Short mmCIF file of C-alpha atoms in Angstrom, two decimals:
data_model
loop_
_atom_site.label_atom_id
_atom_site.label_comp_id
_atom_site.label_asym_id
_atom_site.label_seq_id
_atom_site.Cartn_x
_atom_site.Cartn_y
_atom_site.Cartn_z
CA MET A 37 0.74 -23.00 7.75
CA LEU A 38 -2.55 -21.11 7.57
CA PHE A 39 -2.88 -21.56 3.80
CA LYS A 40 -2.05 -25.29 4.02
CA ALA A 41 -4.65 -25.76 6.75
CA LEU A 42 -7.32 -23.87 4.79
CA ARG A 43 -6.61 -25.83 1.62
CA GLY A 44 -6.73 -29.11 3.52
CA VAL A 45 -10.12 -28.27 5.02
CA LEU A 46 -11.35 -27.14 1.61
CA LYS A 47 -10.44 -30.43 -0.07
CA GLY A 48 -12.21 -32.40 2.63
CA LEU A 49 -15.37 -30.32 2.36
CA LEU A 50 -15.48 -30.57 -1.41
CA LYS A 51 -15.19 -34.35 -1.26
CA GLY A 52 -18.14 -34.40 1.11
CA GLY A 53 -20.18 -32.15 -1.18
CA LYS A 54 -20.65 -29.41 1.44
CA VAL A 55 -20.61 -26.41 -0.85
CA PRO A 56 -21.59 -23.59 1.59
CA GLU A 57 -18.90 -24.63 4.09
CA SER A 58 -16.30 -24.92 1.35
CA GLY A 59 -17.39 -21.48 0.18
CA LYS A 60 -16.61 -20.07 3.62
CA VAL A 61 -13.12 -21.56 3.47
CA LEU A 62 -12.63 -20.13 -0.04
CA LEU A 63 -13.73 -16.72 1.23
CA GLU A 64 -11.32 -16.87 4.18
CA LEU A 65 -8.48 -18.02 1.93
CA GLY A 66 -9.20 -15.23 -0.56
CA GLU A 67 -9.23 -12.64 2.24
CA GLN A 68 -5.89 -13.88 3.57
CA LEU A 69 -4.38 -13.72 0.08
CA LEU A 70 -5.58 -10.12 -0.29
CA ARG A 71 -3.98 -9.20 3.02
CA ARG A 72 -0.69 -10.70 1.89
CA GLY A 73 -0.81 -8.85 -1.44
CA GLU A 74 -1.17 -12.03 -3.52
CA ASN A 75 -3.91 -10.50 -5.62
CA ALA A 76 -3.84 -12.77 -8.69
CA LYS A 77 -4.30 -15.85 -6.50
CA ALA A 78 -6.95 -14.05 -4.48
CA GLU A 79 -8.98 -13.32 -7.62
CA LYS A 80 -9.03 -16.99 -8.64
CA VAL A 81 -10.06 -18.15 -5.17
CA LEU A 82 -12.75 -15.48 -4.77
CA ARG A 83 -14.29 -16.28 -8.16
CA LYS A 84 -14.80 -19.82 -6.85
CA ALA A 85 -16.25 -18.42 -3.62
CA VAL A 86 -18.82 -16.38 -5.56
CA ARG A 87 -19.93 -19.52 -7.42
CA ALA A 88 -20.16 -21.43 -4.11
CA PHE A 89 -22.51 -18.86 -2.51
CA LYS A 90 -25.20 -18.60 -5.17
CA SER A 91 -28.03 -19.02 -2.66
CA ASP A 92 -26.45 -17.39 0.41
CA GLY A 93 -27.14 -13.65 0.40
CA GLU A 94 -24.75 -12.12 2.93
CA MET A 95 -21.86 -14.49 2.24
CA LEU A 96 -22.31 -14.02 -1.50
CA ALA A 97 -22.17 -10.25 -0.92
CA GLU A 98 -18.90 -10.63 1.01
CA ALA A 99 -17.42 -12.76 -1.77
CA LYS A 100 -18.42 -10.20 -4.40
CA LEU A 101 -17.02 -7.29 -2.40
CA LYS A 102 -13.67 -9.00 -1.94
CA LEU A 103 -13.62 -10.11 -5.58
CA GLY A 104 -14.17 -6.45 -6.56
CA VAL A 105 -11.09 -5.49 -4.54
CA ALA A 106 -9.00 -8.23 -6.15
CA LEU A 107 -10.10 -7.24 -9.66
CA TYR A 108 -9.26 -3.60 -8.99
CA ARG A 109 -5.80 -4.45 -7.65
CA ASN A 110 -5.17 -6.60 -10.70
CA GLY A 111 -5.92 -3.67 -13.02
CA LYS A 112 -9.37 -4.89 -14.10
CA VAL A 113 -11.08 -1.70 -13.04
CA LYS A 114 -14.21 -1.83 -15.20
CA LYS A 115 -14.86 -5.42 -14.16
CA SER A 116 -14.39 -4.44 -10.52
CA LEU A 117 -16.92 -1.61 -10.98
CA ARG A 118 -19.47 -4.06 -12.38
CA VAL A 119 -18.94 -6.42 -9.43
CA PHE A 120 -19.28 -3.58 -6.90
CA LYS A 121 -22.58 -2.57 -8.54
CA GLU A 122 -23.82 -6.16 -8.31
CA ALA A 123 -22.80 -6.23 -4.66
CA LEU A 124 -24.62 -2.95 -4.00
CA ASN A 125 -27.87 -4.26 -5.50
CA LEU A 126 -27.60 -7.45 -3.47
CA CYS A 127 -26.73 -5.69 -0.21
CA GLU A 128 -29.58 -3.20 -0.56
CA ARG A 129 -32.01 -6.03 -1.27
CA ILE A 130 -31.03 -8.06 1.81
CA GLY A 131 -30.44 -5.05 4.09
CA TYR A 132 -26.71 -5.66 4.59
CA LYS A 133 -25.57 -2.16 5.61
CA SER A 134 -21.82 -2.84 5.86
CA GLY A 135 -21.91 -4.26 2.35
CA VAL A 136 -23.80 -1.20 1.10
CA SER A 137 -21.10 1.08 2.52
CA ARG A 138 -18.24 -0.93 1.02
CA SER A 139 -19.99 -1.20 -2.35
CA TYR A 140 -20.38 2.57 -2.57
CA THR A 141 -16.77 3.31 -1.65
CA GLY A 142 -15.53 0.57 -3.99
CA MET A 143 -17.42 2.23 -6.83
CA GLY A 144 -15.90 5.57 -5.83
CA VAL A 145 -12.39 4.11 -6.02
CA ALA A 146 -13.06 2.70 -9.49
CA TYR A 147 -14.48 6.02 -10.68
CA THR A 148 -11.38 7.81 -9.35
CA TYR A 149 -9.22 5.57 -11.53
CA LEU A 150 -11.52 6.16 -14.50
CA LYS A 151 -11.07 9.93 -14.01
CA ARG A 152 -14.67 10.81 -13.29
CA PRO A 153 -15.27 14.32 -11.83
CA LEU A 154 -14.17 14.72 -8.23
CA GLU A 155 -17.63 15.79 -7.06
CA GLU A 156 -19.14 12.59 -8.45
CA VAL A 157 -16.44 10.42 -6.87
CA LEU A 158 -16.84 12.14 -3.49
CA SER A 159 -20.60 11.60 -3.59
CA TYR A 160 -20.07 7.81 -3.56
CA HIS A 161 -17.62 7.97 -0.68
CA GLN A 162 -19.97 10.28 1.24
CA LYS A 163 -22.82 7.78 0.81
CA ALA A 164 -20.50 5.05 2.09
CA LEU A 165 -19.50 7.22 5.05
CA ASP A 166 -23.10 8.07 5.95
CA VAL A 167 -24.10 4.39 5.99
CA ALA A 168 -21.02 3.40 8.03
CA ARG A 169 -21.70 6.09 10.63
CA GLY A 170 -25.34 5.08 10.76
CA VAL A 171 -24.45 1.54 11.85
CA GLY A 172 -21.44 2.57 13.95
CA SER A 173 -18.81 0.63 11.98
CA LEU A 174 -15.33 2.08 12.59
CA GLU A 175 -13.81 -0.17 9.92
CA ASP A 176 -16.23 0.88 7.20
CA GLU A 177 -15.97 4.52 8.26
CA ALA A 178 -12.16 4.39 8.07
CA ARG A 179 -12.30 2.71 4.67
CA ALA A 180 -14.65 5.34 3.23
CA LEU A 181 -12.54 8.19 4.67
CA ASN A 182 -9.36 6.63 3.31
CA ASN A 183 -10.76 6.37 -0.20
CA MET A 184 -12.15 9.89 0.04
CA GLY A 185 -8.66 11.09 1.03
CA VAL A 186 -7.14 9.35 -1.99
CA ALA A 187 -9.67 11.09 -4.25
CA TYR A 188 -8.59 14.46 -2.83
CA LEU A 189 -4.92 13.47 -3.15
CA THR A 190 -5.16 12.49 -6.82
CA SER A 191 -6.97 15.77 -7.51
CA GLY A 192 -4.17 17.81 -5.89
CA ARG A 193 -6.25 19.00 -2.94
CA LEU A 194 -3.56 18.11 -0.42
CA GLU A 195 -4.91 19.94 2.63
CA ASP A 196 -8.29 18.23 2.26
CA ALA A 197 -6.55 14.90 1.74
CA PHE A 198 -4.45 15.38 4.88
CA ARG A 199 -7.48 16.34 6.98
CA VAL A 200 -9.54 13.34 5.87
CA LEU A 201 -6.68 10.82 6.03
CA GLN A 202 -5.77 11.88 9.57
CA GLU A 203 -9.30 11.04 10.64
CA ALA A 204 -9.16 7.79 8.66
CA ALA A 205 -5.90 6.78 10.37
CA GLU A 206 -7.40 7.33 13.82
CA LYS A 207 -10.51 5.30 12.94
CA ALA A 208 -8.43 2.51 11.38
CA ARG A 209 -6.24 2.20 14.48
CA ARG A 210 -9.31 2.00 16.72
CA SER A 211 -10.90 -0.62 14.46
CA GLY A 212 -7.90 -2.94 14.87
CA VAL A 213 -7.91 -3.88 11.16
CA ARG A 214 -4.18 -3.85 10.45
CA ASP A 215 -4.24 -4.06 6.65
CA LEU A 216 -6.63 -1.10 6.52
CA GLU A 217 -4.37 0.82 8.90
CA ALA A 218 -1.38 0.14 6.62
CA ASN A 219 -3.24 1.41 3.55
CA VAL A 220 -4.34 4.58 5.32
CA THR A 221 -0.89 5.41 6.70
CA ALA A 222 0.70 4.77 3.30
CA ASN A 223 -1.65 7.31 1.74
CA LEU A 224 -1.04 9.75 4.59
CA ALA A 225 2.72 9.41 4.08
CA GLU A 226 2.38 10.19 0.37
CA THR A 227 0.17 13.19 1.11
CA THR A 228 2.62 14.68 3.60
CA ARG A 229 5.50 14.04 1.19
CA GLN A 230 3.73 16.02 -1.52
CA MET A 231 3.05 18.76 1.04
CA GLY A 232 6.79 18.99 1.68
CA TRP A 233 6.67 17.58 5.22
CA LEU A 234 9.43 15.10 4.47
CA ASP A 235 10.53 14.20 8.00
CA TYR A 236 6.94 13.52 9.01
CA SER A 237 6.37 11.50 5.84
CA ALA A 238 9.48 9.38 6.44
CA ARG A 239 8.38 8.59 9.99
CA ILE A 240 4.92 7.51 8.82
CA ARG A 241 6.44 5.36 6.05
CA GLY A 242 8.59 3.60 8.62
CA ASP A 243 5.53 2.84 10.76
CA THR A 244 3.70 1.54 7.68
CA VAL A 245 6.54 -0.85 6.85
CA LYS A 246 6.33 -2.33 10.35
CA VAL A 247 2.58 -2.91 10.07
CA CYS A 248 2.97 -4.54 6.64
CA GLU A 249 5.66 -6.86 7.93
CA GLU A 250 3.54 -7.81 10.94
CA MET A 251 0.69 -8.75 8.57
CA GLY A 252 3.01 -10.78 6.33
CA ASN A 253 2.37 -8.56 3.30
CA LEU A 254 5.98 -8.56 2.12
CA ARG A 255 5.28 -7.02 -1.28
CA LEU A 256 3.56 -3.98 0.23
CA ALA A 257 6.29 -3.71 2.85
CA ALA A 258 8.91 -3.63 0.08
CA SER A 259 6.95 -0.99 -1.84
CA GLN A 260 6.76 1.15 1.26
CA ARG A 261 10.50 0.72 1.90
CA LEU A 262 11.17 1.91 -1.63
CA ALA A 263 8.91 4.94 -1.06
CA LEU A 264 10.75 5.56 2.21
CA ALA A 265 14.08 5.44 0.38
CA LEU A 266 12.85 8.07 -2.10
CA THR A 267 11.80 10.37 0.74
CA LEU A 268 15.09 9.87 2.57
CA ARG A 269 16.94 10.78 -0.62
CA GLU A 270 14.96 14.03 -0.78
CA LEU A 271 16.08 14.68 2.80
CA ASN A 272 19.68 13.99 1.74
CA ARG A 273 19.85 11.13 4.28
CA LEU A 274 21.63 9.08 1.66
CA GLU A 275 23.01 6.22 3.73
CA GLU A 276 19.58 5.57 5.24
CA ALA A 277 18.03 5.79 1.77
CA MET A 278 20.44 3.19 0.41
CA GLU A 279 19.81 0.87 3.34
CA ALA A 280 16.02 1.08 2.87
CA ALA A 281 16.34 0.54 -0.88
CA GLY A 282 18.63 -2.45 -0.37
CA LYS A 283 16.14 -4.12 1.97
CA ALA A 284 13.32 -3.43 -0.50
CA ARG A 285 15.29 -5.09 -3.30
CA GLU A 286 15.90 -8.21 -1.19
CA VAL A 287 12.16 -8.67 -0.70
CA PHE A 288 11.29 -7.90 -4.32
CA GLU A 289 13.79 -10.55 -5.40
CA ARG A 290 12.34 -13.04 -2.91
CA VAL A 291 8.75 -12.59 -4.15
CA GLY A 292 9.80 -12.47 -7.82
CA ASP A 293 8.76 -8.87 -8.46
CA LYS A 294 11.01 -7.90 -11.37
CA ARG A 295 9.48 -4.44 -11.75
CA GLY A 296 10.17 -3.74 -8.10
CA VAL A 297 13.78 -4.86 -8.44
CA LYS A 298 14.23 -2.66 -11.50
CA ALA A 299 12.77 0.36 -9.69
CA VAL A 300 15.14 -0.13 -6.76
CA GLU A 301 18.19 -0.51 -8.99
CA SER A 302 17.21 2.62 -10.89
CA LEU A 303 17.09 4.53 -7.61
CA LEU A 304 20.41 3.12 -6.44
CA GLU A 305 22.02 4.17 -9.70
CA GLU A 306 20.97 7.74 -8.99
CA ILE A 307 22.30 7.83 -5.44
CA LYS A 308 25.92 8.90 -5.57
CA VAL A 309 27.99 10.42 -2.84
CA GLU A 310 30.75 12.89 -3.60
CA GLU A 311 33.45 12.36 -1.00
CA LYS A 312 35.46 15.31 0.26
CA MET A 313 38.63 14.96 2.31
CA CYS A 314 39.39 17.38 5.14
CA PRO A 315 42.90 18.79 4.51
CA SER A 316 43.33 19.38 8.24
CA CYS A 317 42.38 16.12 9.97
CA GLY A 318 42.04 13.79 6.96
CA ALA A 319 38.40 12.86 7.63
CA VAL A 320 36.37 11.76 4.60
CA ILE A 321 33.09 13.71 4.37
CA ALA A 322 30.27 11.99 2.49
CA VAL A 323 27.77 14.86 2.38
CA LYS A 324 27.77 16.96 -0.76
CA GLU A 325 26.48 20.17 0.81
CA LEU A 326 29.15 20.44 3.53
CA ASP A 327 32.04 22.78 2.77
CA TYR A 328 33.54 22.42 6.22
CA CYS A 329 34.66 19.48 8.35
CA PRO A 330 32.13 18.61 11.07
CA LEU A 331 34.98 17.18 13.19
CA CYS A 332 37.46 20.06 13.20
CA ASP A 333 35.52 22.88 11.46
CA ALA A 334 38.29 23.31 8.86
CA PRO A 335 37.16 24.51 5.40
CA ILE A 336 37.21 21.76 2.78
CA LYS A 337 39.10 22.79 -0.34
CA GLU A 338 40.23 19.50 -1.82
CA GLU A 339 37.67 17.12 -3.26
CA LYS A 340 37.93 13.53 -4.37
CA ARG A 341 36.32 12.28 -7.53
CA GLY A 342 32.71 11.13 -7.06
CA ARG A 343 32.36 7.50 -6.03
CA ARG A 344 29.24 5.41 -6.55
CA LEU A 345 28.39 3.43 -3.45
CA PHE A 346 25.67 1.47 -5.19
CA GLY A 347 25.75 0.31 -8.76
CA LYS A 348 24.13 -2.37 -10.86
CA GLY A 349 25.76 -5.04 -8.80
CA GLY A 350 24.21 -3.74 -5.57
CA HIS A 351 25.81 -2.89 -2.26
CA LYS A 352 29.57 -2.96 -2.05
CA GLY A 353 30.65 -6.31 -0.62
CA THR A 354 27.49 -8.17 -1.69
CA ARG A 355 26.54 -10.11 -4.77
CA ARG A 356 23.41 -10.06 -6.83
CA ARG A 357 21.39 -13.17 -6.44
#
């Protein structure tokens, strides 16, 4: 309903020749598309917004900043870097501090992807953080801390990443910006997984899925469910892992993400449960590591042949769509 309403307003404004107002609607539509993970559509809309705001400094800066995000998410990293630099020059010229902070951290993210030295990357995020703290913006501060944490994470400095991302998560929650909160907690979950804190990581992933679903970002929610399934598999919580993976596949199929579907099916192919039958009470035990019956404590000597609960066709009793 929101997208239909925005498009309807946009058409009316364009017919009336009111370019600045139509630019605001384009900017809002592009922002909503980014929040929902529809990045290709967001890029197209935000390019139009940039053209609409040629003479409006702050709004043009916002359009450029959001276009930089869309370009980065669509894999056009060098183009996103150029746009962030343009935004920085504009924001510094008009004194738009929030834009300066976001431009710096956007450049830092791009340089992380381009494998620039960690010290150089961190310098951009630190500049962003200093500006954000100077104006008292929790959102910009959380964003800079989040991106700084990712830089530490990709460099293997897990303890530094954890420290910074914890602070980022607290700032993001206080800011009330839900999509930022989801991004931070997703990165925190990955950090704790790599640190070996699997139970903690699984709990954070679950919270991230809920936030993504509340925002309507189904694609990100599915990606986080898949990540949750991988962590649950490491914890040997296989039934929960299969349930999470199955839900992720349903969403990937709904949004037409073939790569996501393939990743889920690959995981489900790997998850097999070796059933063991208790010779005393006849219970079927579906945990590989157990060599005793949890019901009667009898030792398990007989073992059935391994049975695959999930295969190419999906969950037993369901059909592939």
